[in-house]
XYZ file of C-alpha atoms in Angstrom:
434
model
C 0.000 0.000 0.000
C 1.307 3.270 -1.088
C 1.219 6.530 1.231
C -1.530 8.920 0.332
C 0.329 12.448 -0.119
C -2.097 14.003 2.902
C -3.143 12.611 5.645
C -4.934 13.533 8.716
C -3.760 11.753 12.533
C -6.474 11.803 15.276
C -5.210 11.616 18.288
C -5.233 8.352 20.302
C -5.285 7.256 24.036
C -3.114 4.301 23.575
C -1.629 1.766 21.073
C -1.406 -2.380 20.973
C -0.301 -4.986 18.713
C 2.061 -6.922 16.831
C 4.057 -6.264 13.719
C 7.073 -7.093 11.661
C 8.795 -4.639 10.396
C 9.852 -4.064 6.623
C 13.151 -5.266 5.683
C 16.306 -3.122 6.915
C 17.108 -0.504 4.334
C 20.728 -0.651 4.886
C 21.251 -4.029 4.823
C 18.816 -4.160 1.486
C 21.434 -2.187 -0.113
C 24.326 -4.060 0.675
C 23.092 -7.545 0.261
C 21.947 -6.367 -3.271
C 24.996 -4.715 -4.240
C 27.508 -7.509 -3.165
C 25.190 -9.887 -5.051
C 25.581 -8.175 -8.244
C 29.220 -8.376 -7.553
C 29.363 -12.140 -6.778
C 30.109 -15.043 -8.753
C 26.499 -17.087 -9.133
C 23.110 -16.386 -8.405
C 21.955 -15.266 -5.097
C 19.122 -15.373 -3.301
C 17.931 -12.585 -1.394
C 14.632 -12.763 0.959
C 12.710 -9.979 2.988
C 14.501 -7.165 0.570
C 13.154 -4.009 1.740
C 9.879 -2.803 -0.323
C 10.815 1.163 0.148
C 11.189 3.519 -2.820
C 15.235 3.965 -1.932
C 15.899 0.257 -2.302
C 13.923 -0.060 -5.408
C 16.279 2.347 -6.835
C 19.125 0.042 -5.849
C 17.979 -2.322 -8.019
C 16.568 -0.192 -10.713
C 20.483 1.078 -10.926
C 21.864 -2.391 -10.822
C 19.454 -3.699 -13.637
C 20.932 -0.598 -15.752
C 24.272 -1.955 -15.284
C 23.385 -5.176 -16.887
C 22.789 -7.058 -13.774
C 19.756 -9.985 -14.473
C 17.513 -9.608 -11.086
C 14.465 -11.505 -10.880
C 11.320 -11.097 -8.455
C 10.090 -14.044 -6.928
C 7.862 -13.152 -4.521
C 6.407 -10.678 -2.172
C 5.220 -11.025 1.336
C 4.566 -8.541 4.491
C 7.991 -9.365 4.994
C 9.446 -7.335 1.877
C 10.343 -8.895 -1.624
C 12.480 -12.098 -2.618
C 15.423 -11.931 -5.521
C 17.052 -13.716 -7.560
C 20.283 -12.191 -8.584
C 22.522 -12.507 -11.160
C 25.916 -11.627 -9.937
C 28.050 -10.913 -12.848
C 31.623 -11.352 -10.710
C 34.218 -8.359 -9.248
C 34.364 -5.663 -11.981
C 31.709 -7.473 -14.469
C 29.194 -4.741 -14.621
C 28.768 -2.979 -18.279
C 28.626 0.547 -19.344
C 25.239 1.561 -18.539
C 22.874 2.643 -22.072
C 21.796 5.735 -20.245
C 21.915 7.948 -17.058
C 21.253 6.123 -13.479
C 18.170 7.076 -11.081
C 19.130 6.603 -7.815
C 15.791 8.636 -7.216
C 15.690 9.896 -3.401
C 18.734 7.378 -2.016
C 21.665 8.966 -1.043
C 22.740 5.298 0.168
C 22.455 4.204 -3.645
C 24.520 6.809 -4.663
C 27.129 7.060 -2.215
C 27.541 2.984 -2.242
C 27.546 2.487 -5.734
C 29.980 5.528 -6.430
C 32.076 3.104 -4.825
C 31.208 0.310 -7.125
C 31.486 2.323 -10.475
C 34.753 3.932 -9.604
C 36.471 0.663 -9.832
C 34.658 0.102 -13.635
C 36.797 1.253 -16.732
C 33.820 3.449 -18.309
C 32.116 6.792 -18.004
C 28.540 6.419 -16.352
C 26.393 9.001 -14.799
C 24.001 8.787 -11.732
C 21.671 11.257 -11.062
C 18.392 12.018 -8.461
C 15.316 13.775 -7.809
C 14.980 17.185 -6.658
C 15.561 16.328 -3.070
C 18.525 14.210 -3.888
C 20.467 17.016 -5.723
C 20.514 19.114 -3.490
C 22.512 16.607 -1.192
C 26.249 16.864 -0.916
C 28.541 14.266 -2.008
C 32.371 16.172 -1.802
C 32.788 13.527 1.509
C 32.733 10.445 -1.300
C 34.432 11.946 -4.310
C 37.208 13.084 -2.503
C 38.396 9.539 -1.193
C 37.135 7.754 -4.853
C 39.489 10.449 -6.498
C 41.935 9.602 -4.469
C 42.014 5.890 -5.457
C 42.242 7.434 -9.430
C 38.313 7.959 -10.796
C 37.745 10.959 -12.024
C 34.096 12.317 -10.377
C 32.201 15.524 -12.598
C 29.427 16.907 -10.119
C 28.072 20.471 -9.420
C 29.505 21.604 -7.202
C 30.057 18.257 -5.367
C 26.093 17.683 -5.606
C 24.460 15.423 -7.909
C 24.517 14.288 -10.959
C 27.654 12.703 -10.779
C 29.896 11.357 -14.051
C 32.166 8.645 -12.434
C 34.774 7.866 -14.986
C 36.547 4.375 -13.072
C 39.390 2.247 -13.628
C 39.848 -1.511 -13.341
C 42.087 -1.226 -10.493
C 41.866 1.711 -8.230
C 44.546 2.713 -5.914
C 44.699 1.329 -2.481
C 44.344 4.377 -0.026
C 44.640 4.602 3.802
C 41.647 7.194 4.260
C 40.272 8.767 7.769
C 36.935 10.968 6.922
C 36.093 14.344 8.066
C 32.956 13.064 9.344
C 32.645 9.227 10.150
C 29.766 7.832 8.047
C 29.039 4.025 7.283
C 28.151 5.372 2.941
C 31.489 6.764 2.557
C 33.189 4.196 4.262
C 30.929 1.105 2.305
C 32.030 3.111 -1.076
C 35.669 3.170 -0.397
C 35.505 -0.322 0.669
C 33.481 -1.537 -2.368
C 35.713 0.647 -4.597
C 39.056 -1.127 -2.725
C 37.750 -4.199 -3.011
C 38.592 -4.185 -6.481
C 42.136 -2.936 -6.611
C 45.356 -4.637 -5.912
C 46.339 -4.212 -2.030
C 45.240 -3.097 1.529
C 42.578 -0.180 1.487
C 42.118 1.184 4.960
C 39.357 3.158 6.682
C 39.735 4.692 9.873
C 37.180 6.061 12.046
C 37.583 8.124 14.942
C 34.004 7.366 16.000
C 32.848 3.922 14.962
C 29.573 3.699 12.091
C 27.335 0.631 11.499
C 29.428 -2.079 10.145
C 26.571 -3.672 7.677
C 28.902 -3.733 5.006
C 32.051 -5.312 7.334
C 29.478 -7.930 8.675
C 27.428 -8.746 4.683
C 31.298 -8.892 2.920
C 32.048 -11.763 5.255
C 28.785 -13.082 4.605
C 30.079 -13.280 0.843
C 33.341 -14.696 1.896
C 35.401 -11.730 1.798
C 38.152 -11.240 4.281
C 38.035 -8.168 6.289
C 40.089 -7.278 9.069
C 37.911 -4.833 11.674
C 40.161 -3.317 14.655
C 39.505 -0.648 17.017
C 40.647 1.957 14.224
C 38.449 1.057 11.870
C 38.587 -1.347 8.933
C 40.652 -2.736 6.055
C 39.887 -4.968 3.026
C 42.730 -7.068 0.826
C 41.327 -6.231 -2.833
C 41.148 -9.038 -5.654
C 38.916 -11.656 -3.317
C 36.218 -12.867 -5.157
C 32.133 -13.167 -3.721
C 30.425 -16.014 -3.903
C 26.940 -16.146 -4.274
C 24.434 -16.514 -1.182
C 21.138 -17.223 0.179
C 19.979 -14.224 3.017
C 17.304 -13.256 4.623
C 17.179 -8.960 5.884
C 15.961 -8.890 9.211
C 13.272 -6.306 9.856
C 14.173 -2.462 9.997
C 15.360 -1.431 13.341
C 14.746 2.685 11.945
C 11.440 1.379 10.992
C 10.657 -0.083 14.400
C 11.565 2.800 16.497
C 8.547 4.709 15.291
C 6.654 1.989 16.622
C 8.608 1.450 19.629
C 8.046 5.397 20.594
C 4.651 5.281 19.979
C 3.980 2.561 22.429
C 6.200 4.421 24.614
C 4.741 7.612 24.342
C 0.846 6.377 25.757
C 0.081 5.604 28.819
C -1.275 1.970 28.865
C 0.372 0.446 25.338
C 2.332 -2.001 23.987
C 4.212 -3.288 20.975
C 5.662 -6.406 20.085
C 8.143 -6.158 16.957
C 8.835 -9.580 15.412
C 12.278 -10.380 13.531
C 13.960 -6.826 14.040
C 17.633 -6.643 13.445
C 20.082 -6.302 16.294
C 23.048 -4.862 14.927
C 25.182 -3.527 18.020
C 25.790 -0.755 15.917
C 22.416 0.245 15.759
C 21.004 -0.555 18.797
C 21.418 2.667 20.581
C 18.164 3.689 20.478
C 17.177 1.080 22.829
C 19.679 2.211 25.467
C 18.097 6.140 24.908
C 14.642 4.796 25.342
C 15.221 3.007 28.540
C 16.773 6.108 29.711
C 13.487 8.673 28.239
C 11.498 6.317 31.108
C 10.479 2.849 28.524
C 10.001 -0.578 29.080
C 11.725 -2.109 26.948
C 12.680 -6.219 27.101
C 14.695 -7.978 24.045
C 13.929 -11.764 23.247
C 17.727 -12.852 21.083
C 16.609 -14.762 18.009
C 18.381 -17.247 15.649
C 21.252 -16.100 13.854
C 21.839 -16.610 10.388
C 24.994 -15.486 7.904
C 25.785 -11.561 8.237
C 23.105 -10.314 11.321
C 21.510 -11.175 15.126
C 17.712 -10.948 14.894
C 15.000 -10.813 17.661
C 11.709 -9.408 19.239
C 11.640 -6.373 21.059
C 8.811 -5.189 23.321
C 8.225 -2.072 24.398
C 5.482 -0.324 27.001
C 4.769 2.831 27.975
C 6.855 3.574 31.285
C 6.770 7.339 32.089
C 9.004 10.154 30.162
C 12.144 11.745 31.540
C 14.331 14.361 30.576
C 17.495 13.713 28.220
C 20.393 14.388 26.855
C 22.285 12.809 23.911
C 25.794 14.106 22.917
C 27.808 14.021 19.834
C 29.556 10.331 20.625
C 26.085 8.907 20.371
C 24.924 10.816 17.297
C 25.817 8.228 15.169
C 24.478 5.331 16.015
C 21.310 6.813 16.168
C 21.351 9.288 13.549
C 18.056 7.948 11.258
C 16.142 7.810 14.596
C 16.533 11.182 15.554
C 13.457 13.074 14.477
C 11.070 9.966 16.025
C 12.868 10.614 19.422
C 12.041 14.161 19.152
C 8.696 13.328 18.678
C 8.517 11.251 22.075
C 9.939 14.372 24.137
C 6.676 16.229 23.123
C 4.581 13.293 24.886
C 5.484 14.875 28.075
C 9.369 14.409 28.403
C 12.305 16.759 27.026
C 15.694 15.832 24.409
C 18.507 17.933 24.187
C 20.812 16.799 21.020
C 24.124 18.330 19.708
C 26.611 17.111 17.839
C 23.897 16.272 14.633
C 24.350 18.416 12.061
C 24.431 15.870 9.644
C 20.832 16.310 10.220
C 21.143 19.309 7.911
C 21.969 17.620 5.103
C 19.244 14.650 4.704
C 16.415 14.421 2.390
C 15.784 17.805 4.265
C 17.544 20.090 6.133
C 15.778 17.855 9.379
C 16.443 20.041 12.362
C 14.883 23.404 10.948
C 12.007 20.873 9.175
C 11.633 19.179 12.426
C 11.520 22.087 14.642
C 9.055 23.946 12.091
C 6.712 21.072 12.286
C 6.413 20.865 16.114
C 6.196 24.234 16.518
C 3.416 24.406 14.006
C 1.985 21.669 16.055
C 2.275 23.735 19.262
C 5.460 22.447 20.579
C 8.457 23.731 22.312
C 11.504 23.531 20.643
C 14.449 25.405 20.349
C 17.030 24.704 17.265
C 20.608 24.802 17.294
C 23.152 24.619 14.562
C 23.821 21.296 15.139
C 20.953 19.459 17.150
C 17.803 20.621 19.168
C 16.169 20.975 22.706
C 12.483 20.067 22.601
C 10.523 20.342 26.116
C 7.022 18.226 26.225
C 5.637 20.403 29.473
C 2.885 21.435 27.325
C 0.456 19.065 25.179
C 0.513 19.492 21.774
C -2.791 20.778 19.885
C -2.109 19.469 16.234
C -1.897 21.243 13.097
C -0.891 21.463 10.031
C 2.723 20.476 8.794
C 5.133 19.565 6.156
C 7.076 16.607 5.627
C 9.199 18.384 3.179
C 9.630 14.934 0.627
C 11.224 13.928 4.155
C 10.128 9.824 4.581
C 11.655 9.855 8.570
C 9.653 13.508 9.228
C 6.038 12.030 7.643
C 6.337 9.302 10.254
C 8.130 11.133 13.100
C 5.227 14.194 12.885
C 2.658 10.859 12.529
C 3.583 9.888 16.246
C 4.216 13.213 17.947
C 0.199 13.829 16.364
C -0.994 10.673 18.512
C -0.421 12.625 21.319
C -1.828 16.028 20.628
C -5.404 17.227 21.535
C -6.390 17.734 18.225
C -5.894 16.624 14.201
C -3.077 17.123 12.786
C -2.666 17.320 8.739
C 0.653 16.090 7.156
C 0.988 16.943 3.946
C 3.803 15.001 1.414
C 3.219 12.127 3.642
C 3.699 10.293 0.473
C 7.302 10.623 1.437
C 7.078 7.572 3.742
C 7.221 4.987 1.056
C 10.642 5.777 0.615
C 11.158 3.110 3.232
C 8.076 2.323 4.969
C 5.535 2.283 2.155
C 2.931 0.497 4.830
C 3.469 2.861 7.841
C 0.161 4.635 8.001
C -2.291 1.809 7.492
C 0.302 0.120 10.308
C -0.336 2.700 12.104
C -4.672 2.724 12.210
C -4.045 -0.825 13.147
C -2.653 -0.454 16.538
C -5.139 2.110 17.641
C -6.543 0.279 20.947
């Protein structure tokens, strides 16, 4: 089900159920870019149904990769997928939509800077306005040439069979730029290096080892051998842990609810929002599931506990940087956030602390923006409104569950945005109204 572009949220006294989240975005990119890359066909189940992964593929299938769909469930999509081996992909016939994923483009600059031909990947509006400088730089480095404006998109990659190993420690850690000089590495003749002064989610460490690669993690970061071949695999995405914290603030934003989330990943790396729940006053218990190749899996229930004030400084920012917004929207149920070190917020599908703080305060809220973060106080209710998602997929939802809480309607319009990565969330939503 796609999201309608406006919709109205009625308040609610509580919220109960069960769901399964769709498959994890990240790890939906990964899996489908190291199959293309592997030698044999792979089989890829629970592959995220969201507008950026779709673009992924859409990409991949220009590049002359065969990818077949074989089924689709609650769960997200099964693949079949060609792999057409380490520097196999062909010149694409035309330009490259990675549509509104700056993961596709930042992951597969990687990819196409290690391909001996000129290809060009562009975006929508949103997308374009997004800055890239943090992966040309390092790709450049390793000998592709890179044609943006102005280091936005479109980008002209112009690669090379074998790109130079490089030793590179970002500006700014990020898991894209680290994934594309990885990917890029991987096809070049030596040791490419990544350090990190602040460690990122290591989805791409853990679903190369999956594929039989080699790579050697340490506390500085993490380095690949180039020239080892992939070998094709059969993997399953576990649920969306970015897609689950909207449900797991909801439920802890009502007095009285509770929410089960089936088959959620639990990537250390990504788990932090659990630890900043616990401490905003949630119940929140963890059942460990089987683990397969790549990622740990489980259920995760949370209940409504109470709301305290808190604060979350830059060494945290990371690891909970997608989740952001939907913890903002929890301190206007009554508690109060303080953030800083997150201006990488600025530079997502929308600048998302001045579209975050102009939402809540259109809703009535109390928030107070900084250059890099935000101080929101829940003391008083919020009354609803209208707002803006601003083609912002984590904003739609995030305004979605600070509106359960308000004392009146609140309109969002370009909720549409959603199905970037959550093309179910509002219909979820009306079904855990108690």
């Amino acid at each position: 089900m796609s999201s309608p572009q406006t919709v109205t949220i009625q308040p609610a006294s509580r919220v109960r159920g069960r769901v399964r989240p769709p498959g994890d975005k990240s790890i939906s990119h990964r899996y489908a870019l190291l199959s293309a890359l592997a030698d044999g066909t792979s089989s890829i189940h629970g592959y995220s149904t969201g507008g950026d992964c779709r673009s992924t593929l859409e990409c991949l299938r220009g590049l002359g990769v065969a990818i077949e769909e074989v089924g689709r469930t609650t769960e997200g999509l099964s693949l079949r997928i060609d792999g057409r081996g380490l520097g196999g992909l062909r010149a694409p016939a035309g330009v490259l939509d990675a549509g509104n994923s700056g993961s596709t483009m930042r992951m597969l600059a990687g990819v196409l800077a290690a391909h001996p031909f000129a290809s060009t990947m562009a975006g929508d509006e949103s997308l374009t306005r997004r800055p890239m400088k943090r992966v040309i730089e390092p790709l450049e480095r390793m000998g592709a040439r890179i044609a943006s404006t102005d280091g936005r998109p479109p980008l002209t990659i112009k690669g090379l069979s074998e790109p130079t190993p490089i030793d590179f420690e970002p500006e700014v850690p990020s898991a894209q730029v680290k994934s594309a000089v990885v990917l890029a590495g991987l096809h070049g003749n030596g040791v490419t290096r990544v350090r990190e002064s602040t460690p990122t989610r290591d989805h791409t460490e853990r679903a190369l080892a999956a594929f039989g690669v080699e790579v050697v993690t340490d506390a500085q970061g993490i380095s690949v051998n180039g020239g080892q071949r992939l070998s094709a695999q059969s993997l399953s995405v576990p649920g969306d842990i970015s897609s689950a914290a909207f449900w797991m603030v909801a439920a802890a934003s009502l007095s009285g609810s509770e929410i089960v989330i089936d088959h959620v990943g639990l990537n250390p790396s990504r788990t932090g929002i659990l630890d900043i729940l616990r401490r905003m006053g949630a119940d929140v218990s963890i059942e460990r599931g089987g683990r397969g190749p790549g990622e740990p899996v489980g259920t995760i229930t949370v209940r409504h506990g109470g709301l305290a004030a808190t604060e979350i400084a830059p060494p945290e920012v990371p690891g909970v940087i997608d989740e952001l917004p939907v913890l903002g929207a929890l301190a206007t149920h009554g508690g109060e956030l303080h953030v800083t070190g997150a201006g990488e917020l600025r530079v997502k599908e929308s600048d998302r602390i001045s579209a975050l703080a102009d939402g809540f305060r259109r809703m009535g809220g109390d928030i107070e923006e900084f250059s890099d973060g935000f101080h929101i106080s829940g003391r008083e209710r919020l009354k609803g409104g209208e707002v803006d998602a601003r083609h912002d997929h984590r904003l739609a939802m995030a305004f979605a569950i600070a509106a359960l809480g308000a004392s009146g309607p609140t309109v969002i319009h370009d909720a549409g945005a959603a199905a970037v990565s959550y093309p179910e969330f509002f219909s979820v939503l009306e079904s855990l109204r108690a």
